[in-house]
Coordinates of C-alpha atoms (C1' of nucleotides) in Angstrom, one line a residue:
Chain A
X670 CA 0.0 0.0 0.0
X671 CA 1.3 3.2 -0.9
X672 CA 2.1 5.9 2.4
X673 CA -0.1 8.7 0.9
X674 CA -3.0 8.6 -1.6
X675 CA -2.0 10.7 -4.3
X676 CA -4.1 9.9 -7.2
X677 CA -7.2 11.5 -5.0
X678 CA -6.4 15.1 -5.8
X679 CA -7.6 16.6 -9.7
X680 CA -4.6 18.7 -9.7
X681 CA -1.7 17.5 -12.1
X682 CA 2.0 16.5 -10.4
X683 CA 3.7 19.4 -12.2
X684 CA 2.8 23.1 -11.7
X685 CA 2.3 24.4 -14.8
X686 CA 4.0 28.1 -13.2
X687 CA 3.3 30.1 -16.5
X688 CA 4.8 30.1 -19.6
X689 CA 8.4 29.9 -20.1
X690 CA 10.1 31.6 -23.1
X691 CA 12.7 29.6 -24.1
X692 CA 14.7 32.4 -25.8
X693 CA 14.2 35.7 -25.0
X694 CA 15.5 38.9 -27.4
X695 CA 17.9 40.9 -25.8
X696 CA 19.9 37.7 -24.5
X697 CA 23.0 36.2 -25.1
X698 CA 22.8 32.6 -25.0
X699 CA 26.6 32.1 -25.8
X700 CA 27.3 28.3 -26.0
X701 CA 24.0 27.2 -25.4
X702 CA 22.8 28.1 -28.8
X703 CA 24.6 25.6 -30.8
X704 CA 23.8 22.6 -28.4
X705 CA 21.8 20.3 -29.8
X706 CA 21.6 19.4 -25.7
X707 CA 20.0 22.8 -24.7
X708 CA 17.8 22.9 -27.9
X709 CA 16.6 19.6 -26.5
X710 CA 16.0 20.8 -23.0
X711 CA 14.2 23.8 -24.7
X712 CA 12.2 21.3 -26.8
X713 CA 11.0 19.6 -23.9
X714 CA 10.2 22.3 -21.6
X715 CA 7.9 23.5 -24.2
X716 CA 6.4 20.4 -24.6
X717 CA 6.0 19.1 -20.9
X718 CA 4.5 22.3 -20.3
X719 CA 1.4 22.2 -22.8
X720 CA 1.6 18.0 -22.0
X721 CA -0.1 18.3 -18.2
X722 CA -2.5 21.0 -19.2
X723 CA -3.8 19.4 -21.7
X724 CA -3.9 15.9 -19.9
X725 CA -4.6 17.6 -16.0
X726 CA -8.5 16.2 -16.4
X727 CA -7.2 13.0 -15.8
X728 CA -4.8 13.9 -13.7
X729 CA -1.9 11.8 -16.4
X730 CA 1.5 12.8 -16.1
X731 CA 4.4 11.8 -18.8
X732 CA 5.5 8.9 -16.8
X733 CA 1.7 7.5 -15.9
X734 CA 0.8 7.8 -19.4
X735 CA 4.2 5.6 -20.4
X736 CA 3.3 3.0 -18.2
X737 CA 0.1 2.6 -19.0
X738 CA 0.7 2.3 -22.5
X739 CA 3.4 -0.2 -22.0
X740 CA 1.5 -2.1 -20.0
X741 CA -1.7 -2.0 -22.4
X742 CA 0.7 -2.8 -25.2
X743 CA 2.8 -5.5 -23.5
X744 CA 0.5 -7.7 -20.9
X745 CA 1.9 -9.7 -17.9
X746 CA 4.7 -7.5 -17.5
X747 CA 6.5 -7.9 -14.1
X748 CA 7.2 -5.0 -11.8
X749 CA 10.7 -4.9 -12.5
X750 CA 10.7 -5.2 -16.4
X751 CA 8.2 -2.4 -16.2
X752 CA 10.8 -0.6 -14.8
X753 CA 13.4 -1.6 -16.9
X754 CA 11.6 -0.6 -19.6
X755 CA 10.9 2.9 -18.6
X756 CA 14.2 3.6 -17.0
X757 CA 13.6 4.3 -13.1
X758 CA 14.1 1.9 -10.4
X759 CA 11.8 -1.0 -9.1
X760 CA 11.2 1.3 -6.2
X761 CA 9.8 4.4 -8.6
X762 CA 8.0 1.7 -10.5
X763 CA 6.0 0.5 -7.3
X764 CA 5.1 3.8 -6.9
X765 CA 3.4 4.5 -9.9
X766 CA 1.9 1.5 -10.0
X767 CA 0.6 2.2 -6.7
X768 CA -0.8 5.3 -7.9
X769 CA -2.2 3.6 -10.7
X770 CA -4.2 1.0 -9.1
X771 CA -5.4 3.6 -6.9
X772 CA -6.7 5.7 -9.8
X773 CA -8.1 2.1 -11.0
X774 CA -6.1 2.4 -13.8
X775 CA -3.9 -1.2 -13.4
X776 CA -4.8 -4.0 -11.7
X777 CA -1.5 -6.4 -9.9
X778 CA -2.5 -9.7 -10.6
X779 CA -1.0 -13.1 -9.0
X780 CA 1.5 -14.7 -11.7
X781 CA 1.2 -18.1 -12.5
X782 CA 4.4 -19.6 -11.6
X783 CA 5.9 -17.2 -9.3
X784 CA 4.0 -16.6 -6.4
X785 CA 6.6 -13.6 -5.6
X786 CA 5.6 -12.0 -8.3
X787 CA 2.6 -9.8 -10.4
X788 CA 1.3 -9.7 -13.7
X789 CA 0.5 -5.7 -14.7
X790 CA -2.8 -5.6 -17.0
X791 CA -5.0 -2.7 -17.6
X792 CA -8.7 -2.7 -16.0
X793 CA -11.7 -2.2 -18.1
X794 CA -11.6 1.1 -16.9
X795 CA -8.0 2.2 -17.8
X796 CA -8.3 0.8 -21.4
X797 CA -11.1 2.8 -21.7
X798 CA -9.4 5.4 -20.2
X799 CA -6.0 4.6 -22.2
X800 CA -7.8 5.1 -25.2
X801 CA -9.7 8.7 -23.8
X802 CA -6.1 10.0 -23.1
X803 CA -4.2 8.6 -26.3
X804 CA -6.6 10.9 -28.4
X805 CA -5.6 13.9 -25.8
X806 CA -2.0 13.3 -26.0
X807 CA -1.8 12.7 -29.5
X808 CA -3.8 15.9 -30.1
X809 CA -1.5 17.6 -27.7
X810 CA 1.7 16.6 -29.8
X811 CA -0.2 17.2 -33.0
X812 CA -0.7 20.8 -31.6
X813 CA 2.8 21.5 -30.2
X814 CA 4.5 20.8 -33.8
X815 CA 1.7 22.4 -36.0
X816 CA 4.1 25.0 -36.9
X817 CA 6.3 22.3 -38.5
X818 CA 5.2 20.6 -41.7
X819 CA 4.5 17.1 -42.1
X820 CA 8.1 16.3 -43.2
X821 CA 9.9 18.3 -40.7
X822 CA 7.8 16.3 -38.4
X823 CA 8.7 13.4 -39.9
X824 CA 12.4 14.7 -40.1
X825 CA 12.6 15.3 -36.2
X826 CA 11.0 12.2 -34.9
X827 CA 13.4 10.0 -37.2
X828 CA 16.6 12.3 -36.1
X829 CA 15.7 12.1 -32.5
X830 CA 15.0 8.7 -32.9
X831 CA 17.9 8.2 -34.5
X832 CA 20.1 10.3 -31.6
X833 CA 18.6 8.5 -28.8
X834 CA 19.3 5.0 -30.0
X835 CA 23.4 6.5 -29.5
X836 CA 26.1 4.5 -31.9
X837 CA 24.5 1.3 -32.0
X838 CA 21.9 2.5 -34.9
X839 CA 19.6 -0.6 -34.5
X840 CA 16.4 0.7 -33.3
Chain B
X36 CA 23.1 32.6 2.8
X37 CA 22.0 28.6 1.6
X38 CA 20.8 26.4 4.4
X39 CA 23.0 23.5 3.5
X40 CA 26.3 23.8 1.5
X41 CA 25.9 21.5 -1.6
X42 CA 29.1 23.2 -3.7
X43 CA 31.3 20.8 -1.4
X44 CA 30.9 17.6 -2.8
X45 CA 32.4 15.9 -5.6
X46 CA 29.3 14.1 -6.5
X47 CA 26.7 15.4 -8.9
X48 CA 23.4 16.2 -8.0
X49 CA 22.1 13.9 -10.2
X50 CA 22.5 9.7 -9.6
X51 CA 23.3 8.5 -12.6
X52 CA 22.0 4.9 -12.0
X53 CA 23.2 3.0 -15.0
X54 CA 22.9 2.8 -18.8
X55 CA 19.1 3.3 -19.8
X56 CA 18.1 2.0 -23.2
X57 CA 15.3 4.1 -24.3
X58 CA 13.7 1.5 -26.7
X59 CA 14.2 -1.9 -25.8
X60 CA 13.4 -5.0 -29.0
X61 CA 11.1 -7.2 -27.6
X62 CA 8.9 -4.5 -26.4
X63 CA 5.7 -2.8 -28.3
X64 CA 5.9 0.7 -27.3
X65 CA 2.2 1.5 -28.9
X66 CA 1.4 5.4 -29.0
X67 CA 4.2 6.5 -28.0
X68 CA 6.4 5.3 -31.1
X69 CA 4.7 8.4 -32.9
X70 CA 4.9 11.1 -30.4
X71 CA 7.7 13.9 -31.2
X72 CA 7.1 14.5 -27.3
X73 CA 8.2 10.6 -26.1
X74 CA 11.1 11.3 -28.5
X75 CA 12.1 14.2 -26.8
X76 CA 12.1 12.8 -23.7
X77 CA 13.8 9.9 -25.0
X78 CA 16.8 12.1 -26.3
X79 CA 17.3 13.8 -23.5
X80 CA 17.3 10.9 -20.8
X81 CA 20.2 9.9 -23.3
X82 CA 21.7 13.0 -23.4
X83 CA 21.8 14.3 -19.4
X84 CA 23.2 11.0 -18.9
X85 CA 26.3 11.9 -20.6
X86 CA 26.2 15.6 -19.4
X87 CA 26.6 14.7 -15.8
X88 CA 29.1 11.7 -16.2
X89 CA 31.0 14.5 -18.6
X90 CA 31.1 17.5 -16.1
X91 CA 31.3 15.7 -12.9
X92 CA 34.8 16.9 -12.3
X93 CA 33.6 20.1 -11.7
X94 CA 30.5 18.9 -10.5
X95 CA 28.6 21.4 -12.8
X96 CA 25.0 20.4 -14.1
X97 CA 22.6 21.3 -17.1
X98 CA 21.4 24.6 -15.0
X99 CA 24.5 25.6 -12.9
X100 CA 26.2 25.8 -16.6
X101 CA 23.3 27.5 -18.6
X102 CA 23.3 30.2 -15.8
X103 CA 27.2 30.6 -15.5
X104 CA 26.4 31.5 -19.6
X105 CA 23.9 33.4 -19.1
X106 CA 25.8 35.8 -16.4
X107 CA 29.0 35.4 -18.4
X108 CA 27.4 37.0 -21.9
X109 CA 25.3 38.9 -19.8
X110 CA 27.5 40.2 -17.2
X111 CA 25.2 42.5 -14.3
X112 CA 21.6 40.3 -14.6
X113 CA 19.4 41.0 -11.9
X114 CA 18.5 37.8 -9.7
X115 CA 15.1 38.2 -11.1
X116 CA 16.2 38.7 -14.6
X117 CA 18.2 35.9 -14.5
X118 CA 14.9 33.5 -13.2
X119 CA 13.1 34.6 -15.9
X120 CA 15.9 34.0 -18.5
X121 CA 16.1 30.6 -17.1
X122 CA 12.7 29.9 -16.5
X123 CA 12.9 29.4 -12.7
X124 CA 11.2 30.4 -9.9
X125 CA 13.3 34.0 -7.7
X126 CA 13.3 31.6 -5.1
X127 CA 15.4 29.0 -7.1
X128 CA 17.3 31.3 -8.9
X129 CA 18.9 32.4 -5.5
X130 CA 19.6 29.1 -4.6
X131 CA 21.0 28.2 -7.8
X132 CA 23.5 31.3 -7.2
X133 CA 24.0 30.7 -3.5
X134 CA 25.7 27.3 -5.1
X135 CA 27.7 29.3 -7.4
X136 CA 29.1 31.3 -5.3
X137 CA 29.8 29.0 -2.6
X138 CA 32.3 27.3 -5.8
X139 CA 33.4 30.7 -6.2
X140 CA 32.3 30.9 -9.5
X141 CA 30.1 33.9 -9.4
X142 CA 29.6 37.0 -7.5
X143 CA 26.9 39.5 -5.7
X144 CA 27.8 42.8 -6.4
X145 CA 25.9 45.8 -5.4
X146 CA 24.0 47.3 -7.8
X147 CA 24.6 51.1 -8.5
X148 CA 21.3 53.1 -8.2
X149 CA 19.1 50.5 -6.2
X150 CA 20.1 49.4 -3.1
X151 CA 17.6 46.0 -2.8
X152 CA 19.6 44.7 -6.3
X153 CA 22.7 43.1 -7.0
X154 CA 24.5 42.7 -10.1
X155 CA 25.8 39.1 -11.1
X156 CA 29.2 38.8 -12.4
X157 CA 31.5 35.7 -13.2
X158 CA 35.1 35.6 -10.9
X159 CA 38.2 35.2 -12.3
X160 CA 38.2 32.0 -11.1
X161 CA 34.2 31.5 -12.9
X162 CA 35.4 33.0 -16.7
X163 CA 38.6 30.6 -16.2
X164 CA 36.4 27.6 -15.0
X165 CA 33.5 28.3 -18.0
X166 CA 36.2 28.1 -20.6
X167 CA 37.0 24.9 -19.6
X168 CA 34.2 23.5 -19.0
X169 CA 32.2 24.9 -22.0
X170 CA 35.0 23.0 -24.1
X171 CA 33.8 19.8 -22.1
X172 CA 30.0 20.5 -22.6
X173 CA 30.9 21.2 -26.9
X174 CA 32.7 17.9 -26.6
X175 CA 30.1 15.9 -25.4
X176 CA 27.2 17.5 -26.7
X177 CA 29.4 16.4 -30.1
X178 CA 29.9 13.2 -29.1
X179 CA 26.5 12.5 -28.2
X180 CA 25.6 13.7 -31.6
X181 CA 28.8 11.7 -33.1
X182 CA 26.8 9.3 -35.2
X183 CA 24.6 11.9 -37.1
X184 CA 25.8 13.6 -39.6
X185 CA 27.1 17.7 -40.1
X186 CA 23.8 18.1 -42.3
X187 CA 21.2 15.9 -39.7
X188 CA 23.1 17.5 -37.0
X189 CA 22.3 21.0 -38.2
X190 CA 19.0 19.8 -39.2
X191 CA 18.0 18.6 -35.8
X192 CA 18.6 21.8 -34.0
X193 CA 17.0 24.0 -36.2
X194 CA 13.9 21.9 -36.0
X195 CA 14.6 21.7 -32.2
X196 CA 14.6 25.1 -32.0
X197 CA 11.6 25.9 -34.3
X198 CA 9.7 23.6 -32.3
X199 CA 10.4 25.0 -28.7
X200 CA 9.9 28.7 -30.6
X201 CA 6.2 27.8 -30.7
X202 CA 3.9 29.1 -33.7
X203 CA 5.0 32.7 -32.9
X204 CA 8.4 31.6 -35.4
X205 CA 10.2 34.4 -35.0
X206 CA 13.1 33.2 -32.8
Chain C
dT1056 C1' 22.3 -17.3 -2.9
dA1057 C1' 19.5 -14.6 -6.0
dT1058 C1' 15.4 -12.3 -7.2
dT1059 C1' 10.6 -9.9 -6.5
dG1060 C1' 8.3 -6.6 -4.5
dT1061 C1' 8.2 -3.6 -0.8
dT1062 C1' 9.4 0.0 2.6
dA1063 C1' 12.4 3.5 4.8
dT1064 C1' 15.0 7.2 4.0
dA1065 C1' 17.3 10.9 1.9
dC1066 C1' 18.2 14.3 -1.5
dT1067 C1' 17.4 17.3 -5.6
dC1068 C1' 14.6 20.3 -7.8
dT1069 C1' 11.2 23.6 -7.8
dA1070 C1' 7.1 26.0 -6.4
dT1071 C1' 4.2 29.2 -3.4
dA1072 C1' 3.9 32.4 0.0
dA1073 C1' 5.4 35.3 3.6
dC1074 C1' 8.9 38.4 5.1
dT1075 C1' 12.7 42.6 4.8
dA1076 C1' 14.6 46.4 3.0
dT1077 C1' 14.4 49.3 -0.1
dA1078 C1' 12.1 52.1 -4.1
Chain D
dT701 C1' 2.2 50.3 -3.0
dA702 C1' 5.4 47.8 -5.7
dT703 C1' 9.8 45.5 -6.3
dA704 C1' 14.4 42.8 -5.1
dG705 C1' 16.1 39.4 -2.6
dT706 C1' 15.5 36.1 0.9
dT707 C1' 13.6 32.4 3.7
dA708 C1' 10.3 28.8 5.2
dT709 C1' 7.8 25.2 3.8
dA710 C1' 6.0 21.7 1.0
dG711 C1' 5.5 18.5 -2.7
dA712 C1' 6.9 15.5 -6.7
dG713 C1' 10.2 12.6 -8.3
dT714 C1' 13.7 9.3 -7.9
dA715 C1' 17.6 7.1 -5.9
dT716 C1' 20.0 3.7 -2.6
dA717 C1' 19.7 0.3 0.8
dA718 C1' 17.6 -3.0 3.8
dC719 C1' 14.0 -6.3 4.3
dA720 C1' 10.5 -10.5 3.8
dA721 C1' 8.9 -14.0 0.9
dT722 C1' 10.0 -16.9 -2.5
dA723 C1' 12.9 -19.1 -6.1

DNA sequence: TATTGTTATACTCTATAACTATA
DNA sequence: TATAGTTATAGAGTATAACAATA
């Protein structure tokens, strides 16, 4: 059981604190301008930012909306590949769980063979749900790159792709 | 003056707990395959990785160097003018230069005509310090980048920065 | 012994709000 | 009254480490 209830509250995770102008006239930026690090940071700032407003109904943050749709998309996960999977430790993936199964979201079920362990599905309710909030966030990304056309869209998801996946260029 | 010194320690503020592959075979990652936002994340999990294993000589990270920068190319920032340039709260803003001046890297100075302000201003010790480790930040942001190309490379950040400029394009 | 999930604990980051001293 | 800097406080997020049950 998780120490404090936190899927209770309507109010998202991250405050939203106003809008942040990622470059202002009259600055210097020095260095920063030509990292493709900072421009990065910028990118995401931007991004997060228009993410939980659009998403705060549900009260969905970046990382509960990850796990849900890895779990939706990959059944009978354990605890700790879920966590392996989205990069934070088993301890950060109990958590969210937690918070999960409180919102009704994801259910722990008994696995099979292992009685230390759990299966992750989705309820009725969060697939339902999963599929409310995939509209949301894909309108919210939609909406955040409409100033780019469809090929530099296409462009920047392959490139970042591409720079994530480091050296070894298998994706 | 800060409540606890944190400019003491060797170790950066930020664990960096291991390797973490940000798409794994094996695993369906549904929605979030198409999202620029997921990709963004994505890139820079990959990328602050490398930043803090890169500077943690000096135990500099992401926002301690983008407001040594910021104060160097814009030498006598207010406190608040500085939190807006960074997109911080006044209240982190003082800490974040509370930490920089306990490394020694920046200084309060009194501002002329207003007796509430001070003007920021790099030491000696701070200009010689952001040389150095603005050739270490250019030399991993490159390597991170290593395996694109001059031309994707160039691409990427213009899109970056087009993106995080919002519909209002002019940057 | 190793692994799964859990809990305890701590630390970073950042925000809001109240306070002070000036303006 | 408003502003600059500061401080107090709180909360999210995430890490490490120890623990119980099971493998």
């Amino acid at each position: 059981m998780p120490r404090t209830p936190k899927a209770d509250d309507l109010y998202p995770a991250v405050a939203p604190s106003g809008h942040f102008n990622p470059h202002l006239a009259d600055v210097e930026y020095g260095a920063l301008d030509g990292l493709v690090g900072y421009a990065v940071r910028r990118a995401q700032l931007h991004i997060y930012e228009d993410f939980v407003r659009s998403l705060q109904t549900w009260n969905i943050t970046p990382p509960r909306f990850s796990a849900m749709t890895v779990i939706a998309h990959n059944p009978n996960l354990k605890l700790t590949e879920l966590a392996n999977i989205l990069g934070v430790a088993r301890s950060g993936a109990v958590l969210l769980v937690d918070t999960l199964e409180d919102m009704g979201m994801v259910e722990r079920q008994p696995a099979p063979k292992d009685k230390r362990a759990f299966r992750l599905v989705l309820t009725a309710k969060g697939a339902t749900t999963l599929d409310e909030i995939t509209r949301a966030v894909t309108a919210h990304d939609a909406r955040v790159t409409a100033h780019l056309s469809t090929d530099e869209r296409q462009t920047l998801l392959a490139l970042l792709n591409k720079l994530a996946s480091g050296p070894n260029s298998a994706s």
